mmCIF file of C-alpha atoms in Angstrom:
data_model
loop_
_atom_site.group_PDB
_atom_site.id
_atom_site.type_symbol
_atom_site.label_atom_id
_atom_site.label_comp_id
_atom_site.label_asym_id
_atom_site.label_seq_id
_atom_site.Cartn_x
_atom_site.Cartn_y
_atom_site.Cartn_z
ATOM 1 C CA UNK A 21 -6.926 -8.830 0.232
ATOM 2 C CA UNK A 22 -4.491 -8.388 3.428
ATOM 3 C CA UNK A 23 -1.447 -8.899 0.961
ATOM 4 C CA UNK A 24 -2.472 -5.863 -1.369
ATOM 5 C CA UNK A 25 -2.345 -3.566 1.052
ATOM 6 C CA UNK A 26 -0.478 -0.443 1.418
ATOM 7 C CA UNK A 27 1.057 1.411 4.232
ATOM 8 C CA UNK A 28 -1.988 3.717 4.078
ATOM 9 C CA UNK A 29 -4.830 0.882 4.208
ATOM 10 C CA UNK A 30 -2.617 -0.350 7.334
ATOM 11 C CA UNK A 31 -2.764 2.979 9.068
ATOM 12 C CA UNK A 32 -6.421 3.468 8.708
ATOM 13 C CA UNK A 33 -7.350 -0.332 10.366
ATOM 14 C CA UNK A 34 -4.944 0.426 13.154
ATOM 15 C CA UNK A 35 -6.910 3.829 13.575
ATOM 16 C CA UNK A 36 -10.098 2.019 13.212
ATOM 17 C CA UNK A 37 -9.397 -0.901 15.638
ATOM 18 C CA UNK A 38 -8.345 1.388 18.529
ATOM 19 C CA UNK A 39 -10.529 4.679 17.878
ATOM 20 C CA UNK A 40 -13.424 3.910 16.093
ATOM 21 C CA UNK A 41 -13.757 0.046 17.789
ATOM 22 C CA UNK A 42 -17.782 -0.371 16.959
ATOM 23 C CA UNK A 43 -16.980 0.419 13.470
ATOM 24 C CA UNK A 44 -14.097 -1.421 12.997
ATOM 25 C CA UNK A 45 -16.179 -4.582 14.331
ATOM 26 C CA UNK A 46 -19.238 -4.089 12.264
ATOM 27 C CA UNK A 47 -17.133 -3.822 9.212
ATOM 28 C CA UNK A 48 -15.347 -7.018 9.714
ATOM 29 C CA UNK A 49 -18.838 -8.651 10.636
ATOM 30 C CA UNK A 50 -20.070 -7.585 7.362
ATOM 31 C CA UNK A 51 -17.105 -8.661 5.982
ATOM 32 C CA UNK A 52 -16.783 -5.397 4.046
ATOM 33 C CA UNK A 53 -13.083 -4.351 5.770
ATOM 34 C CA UNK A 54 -11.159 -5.894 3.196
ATOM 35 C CA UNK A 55 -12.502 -3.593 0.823
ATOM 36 C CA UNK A 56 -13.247 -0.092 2.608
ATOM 37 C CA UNK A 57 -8.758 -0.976 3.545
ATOM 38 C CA UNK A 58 -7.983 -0.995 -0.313
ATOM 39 C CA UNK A 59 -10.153 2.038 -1.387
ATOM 40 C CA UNK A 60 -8.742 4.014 1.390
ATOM 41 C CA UNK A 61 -5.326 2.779 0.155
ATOM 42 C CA UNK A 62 -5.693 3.499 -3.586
ATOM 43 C CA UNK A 63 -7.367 6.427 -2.708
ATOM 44 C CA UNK A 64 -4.193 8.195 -0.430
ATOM 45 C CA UNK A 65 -1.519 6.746 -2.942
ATOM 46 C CA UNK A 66 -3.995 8.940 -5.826
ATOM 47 C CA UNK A 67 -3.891 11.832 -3.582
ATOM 48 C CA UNK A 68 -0.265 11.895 -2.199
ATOM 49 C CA UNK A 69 0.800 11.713 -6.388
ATOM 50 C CA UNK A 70 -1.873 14.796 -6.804
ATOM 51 C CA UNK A 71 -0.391 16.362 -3.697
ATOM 52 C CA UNK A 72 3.579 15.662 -4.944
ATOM 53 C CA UNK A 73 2.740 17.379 -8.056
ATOM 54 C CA UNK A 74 1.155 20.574 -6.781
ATOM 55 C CA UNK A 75 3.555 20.919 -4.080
ATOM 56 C CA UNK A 76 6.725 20.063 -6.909
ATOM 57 C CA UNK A 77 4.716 23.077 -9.270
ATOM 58 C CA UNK A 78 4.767 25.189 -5.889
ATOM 59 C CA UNK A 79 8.358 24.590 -5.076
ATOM 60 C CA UNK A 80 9.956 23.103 -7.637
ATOM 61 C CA UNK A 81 12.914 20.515 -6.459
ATOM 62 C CA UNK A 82 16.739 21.499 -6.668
ATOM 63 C CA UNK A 83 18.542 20.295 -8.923
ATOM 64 C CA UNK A 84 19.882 16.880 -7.763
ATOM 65 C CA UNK A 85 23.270 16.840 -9.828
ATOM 66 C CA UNK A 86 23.655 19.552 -8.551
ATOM 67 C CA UNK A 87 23.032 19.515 -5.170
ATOM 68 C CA UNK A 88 21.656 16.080 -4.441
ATOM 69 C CA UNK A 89 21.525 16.643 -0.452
ATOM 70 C CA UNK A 90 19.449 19.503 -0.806
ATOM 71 C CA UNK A 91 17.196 17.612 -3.597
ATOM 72 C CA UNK A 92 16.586 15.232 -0.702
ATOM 73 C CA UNK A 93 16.214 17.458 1.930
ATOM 74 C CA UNK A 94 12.820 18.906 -0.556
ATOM 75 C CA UNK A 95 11.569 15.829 -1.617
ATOM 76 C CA UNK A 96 11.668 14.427 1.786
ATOM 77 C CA UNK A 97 9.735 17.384 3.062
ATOM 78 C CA UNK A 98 7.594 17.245 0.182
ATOM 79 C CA UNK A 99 6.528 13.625 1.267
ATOM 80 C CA UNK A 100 6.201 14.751 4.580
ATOM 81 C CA UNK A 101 3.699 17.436 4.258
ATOM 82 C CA UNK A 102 1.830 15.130 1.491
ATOM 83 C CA UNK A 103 1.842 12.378 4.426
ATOM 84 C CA UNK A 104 0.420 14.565 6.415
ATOM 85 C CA UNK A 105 -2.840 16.374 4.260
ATOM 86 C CA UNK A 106 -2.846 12.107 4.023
ATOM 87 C CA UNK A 107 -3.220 11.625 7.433
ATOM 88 C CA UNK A 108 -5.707 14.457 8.339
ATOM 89 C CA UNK A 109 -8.440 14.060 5.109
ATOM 90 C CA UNK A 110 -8.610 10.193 4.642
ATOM 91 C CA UNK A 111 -6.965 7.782 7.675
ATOM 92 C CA UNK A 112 -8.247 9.874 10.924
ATOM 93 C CA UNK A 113 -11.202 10.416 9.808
#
């Protein structure tokens, strides 16, 4: 199950492991880690597309032949503040 993981499921059993130990350890003695790691996973790669969209419908994104620096600049801060909602509502939790 390891393999299928995403960045997100790996950010949540490093926050697990060295805040929330006990848990962590019961999890992985009930063998259910594996599978709490993908649902947390699939579940911040659904949000961060919801998040993209609303935030793309707030601000819509320059036009990149246009200006494709500034089309980065906004989709790269788009990302970031989708990363971070991520962060706050579903890995350090």
């Amino acid at each position: 199950q390891m393999e299928q993981l995403g960045k997100y499921g790996f950010l949540r059993r490093d926050y697990l492991k060295n805040h929330r130990n006990s848990t962590y350890q019961v999890m992985l003695l009930q063998d259910t880690i594996g599978e709490h790691l993908l649902e947390v996973d699939k579940a911040a790669r659904e949000r961060e597309e919801v998040i993209l969209k609303q935030l793309e419908e707030k601000e819509p994104l320059p036009d990149k032949e246009v200006d494709q620096m500034a089309w980065v600049r906004a989709a790269n801060q788009h990302r970031a503040i989708a990363e971070e909602i991520i962060l706050k509502e579903l890995i350090y939790v």
